[in-house]
PDB file of C-alpha atoms in Angstrom:
ATOM      1  CA  MET A   1      96.085 195.419 175.513  1.00  0.00           C
ATOM      2  CA  SER A   2      92.436 195.472 175.741  1.00  0.00           C
ATOM      3  CA  ASP A   3      90.936 195.195 179.109  1.00  0.00           C
ATOM      4  CA  LEU A   4      87.529 194.453 177.760  1.00  0.00           C
ATOM      5  CA  ARG A   5      88.536 190.827 177.088  1.00  0.00           C
ATOM      6  CA  PHE A   6      89.154 190.333 180.729  1.00  0.00           C
ATOM      7  CA  VAL A   7      85.945 191.855 181.762  1.00  0.00           C
ATOM      8  CA  ILE A   8      84.074 189.465 179.398  1.00  0.00           C
ATOM      9  CA  THR A   9      86.241 186.588 180.741  1.00  0.00           C
ATOM     10  CA  PHE A  10      85.118 187.432 184.181  1.00  0.00           C
ATOM     11  CA  ILE A  11      81.415 187.696 183.220  1.00  0.00           C
ATOM     12  CA  TRP A  12      81.442 184.317 181.543  1.00  0.00           C
ATOM     13  CA  ALA A  13      83.501 182.670 184.409  1.00  0.00           C
ATOM     14  CA  PHE A  14      81.066 184.096 186.937  1.00  0.00           C
ATOM     15  CA  LEU A  15      77.935 182.968 185.005  1.00  0.00           C
ATOM     16  CA  LEU A  16      79.367 179.503 184.453  1.00  0.00           C
ATOM     17  CA  THR A  17      80.724 178.975 187.991  1.00  0.00           C
ATOM     18  CA  GLN A  18      77.352 180.009 189.341  1.00  0.00           C
ATOM     19  CA  MET A  19      75.568 177.557 187.203  1.00  0.00           C
ATOM     20  CA  ILE A  20      78.023 174.776 188.338  1.00  0.00           C
ATOM     21  CA  ASN A  21      77.481 175.861 191.908  1.00  0.00           C
ATOM     22  CA  PHE A  22      73.772 175.655 191.589  1.00  0.00           C
ATOM     23  CA  ILE A  23      73.824 172.254 189.858  1.00  0.00           C
ATOM     24  CA  LEU A  24      76.149 170.763 192.324  1.00  0.00           C
ATOM     25  CA  ASN A  25      74.227 172.214 195.216  1.00  0.00           C
ATOM     26  CA  SER A  26      71.050 170.799 193.863  1.00  0.00           C
ATOM     27  CA  LEU A  27      72.615 167.321 193.391  1.00  0.00           C
ATOM     28  CA  SER A  28      73.938 167.304 197.035  1.00  0.00           C
ATOM     29  CA  GLY A  29      70.484 167.903 198.551  1.00  0.00           C
ATOM     30  CA  GLY A  30      69.696 171.592 197.872  1.00  0.00           C
ATOM     31  CA  GLY A  31      71.025 173.135 201.059  1.00  0.00           C
ATOM     32  CA  GLN A  32      71.990 176.821 201.402  1.00  0.00           C
ATOM     33  CA  LEU A  33      73.484 178.271 198.191  1.00  0.00           C
ATOM     34  CA  TYR A  34      76.751 180.283 198.611  1.00  0.00           C
ATOM     35  CA  PRO A  35      77.268 182.664 195.611  1.00  0.00           C
ATOM     36  CA  GLU A  36      80.710 183.734 197.087  1.00  0.00           C
ATOM     37  CA  ILE A  37      82.180 180.397 196.123  1.00  0.00           C
ATOM     38  CA  GLY A  38      81.330 181.148 192.409  1.00  0.00           C
ATOM     39  CA  LEU A  39      82.631 184.614 192.683  1.00  0.00           C
ATOM     40  CA  LEU A  40      85.912 183.386 194.187  1.00  0.00           C
ATOM     41  CA  PHE A  41      86.332 180.832 191.273  1.00  0.00           C
ATOM     42  CA  ALA A  42      85.403 183.546 188.758  1.00  0.00           C
ATOM     43  CA  VAL A  43      88.074 185.743 189.964  1.00  0.00           C
ATOM     44  CA  LEU A  44      90.638 182.965 190.147  1.00  0.00           C
ATOM     45  CA  ILE A  45      89.782 181.915 186.637  1.00  0.00           C
ATOM     46  CA  THR A  46      90.116 185.534 185.340  1.00  0.00           C
ATOM     47  CA  LEU A  47      93.571 185.825 187.088  1.00  0.00           C
ATOM     48  CA  ILE A  48      94.734 182.592 185.483  1.00  0.00           C
ATOM     49  CA  VAL A  49      93.668 183.828 182.022  1.00  0.00           C
ATOM     50  CA  PHE A  50      95.391 187.185 182.611  1.00  0.00           C
ATOM     51  CA  PHE A  51      98.482 185.544 183.808  1.00  0.00           C
ATOM     52  CA  LEU A  52      98.557 183.177 180.852  1.00  0.00           C
ATOM     53  CA  ASP A  53      98.010 186.111 178.510  1.00  0.00           C
ATOM     54  CA  VAL A  54     101.094 187.845 179.969  1.00  0.00           C
ATOM     55  CA  VAL A  55     103.320 184.787 179.985  1.00  0.00           C
ATOM     56  CA  MET A  56     102.575 183.632 176.606  1.00  0.00           C
ATOM     57  CA  LYS A  57     103.167 186.862 174.608  1.00  0.00           C
ATOM     58  CA  PRO A  58     106.298 187.060 172.751  1.00  0.00           C
ATOM     59  CA  ARG A  59     108.794 189.604 174.161  1.00  0.00           C
ATOM     60  CA  HIS A  60     110.757 190.304 171.089  1.00  0.00           C
ATOM     61  CA  ASN A  61     110.149 190.117 167.378  1.00  0.00           C
ATOM     62  CA  TYR A  62     112.370 187.278 166.101  1.00  0.00           C
ATOM     63  CA  THR A  63     111.511 187.581 162.466  1.00  0.00           C
ATOM     64  CA  GLU A  64     114.511 189.470 161.591  1.00  0.00           C
ATOM     65  CA  ASP A  65     116.379 188.314 158.405  1.00  0.00           C
ATOM     66  CA  LYS A  66     119.657 186.748 159.228  1.00  0.00           C
ATOM     67  CA  GLN A  67     121.882 187.268 156.276  1.00  0.00           C
TER      68      GLN A  67
END
């Protein structure tokens, strides 16, 4: 299992959640920006992707010929 894909997933999730956080903050009046919220969501998204990767992998090879 390659750990690099989860690092890239975290980076993209972090960047996208920070952009969403900034846009929503700007639409609501532009108060104080809390980057911790984007970080929390980025970690949550990465954990969900990791969990889905583990759950969706086949456990056995069912391509045996049944004769």
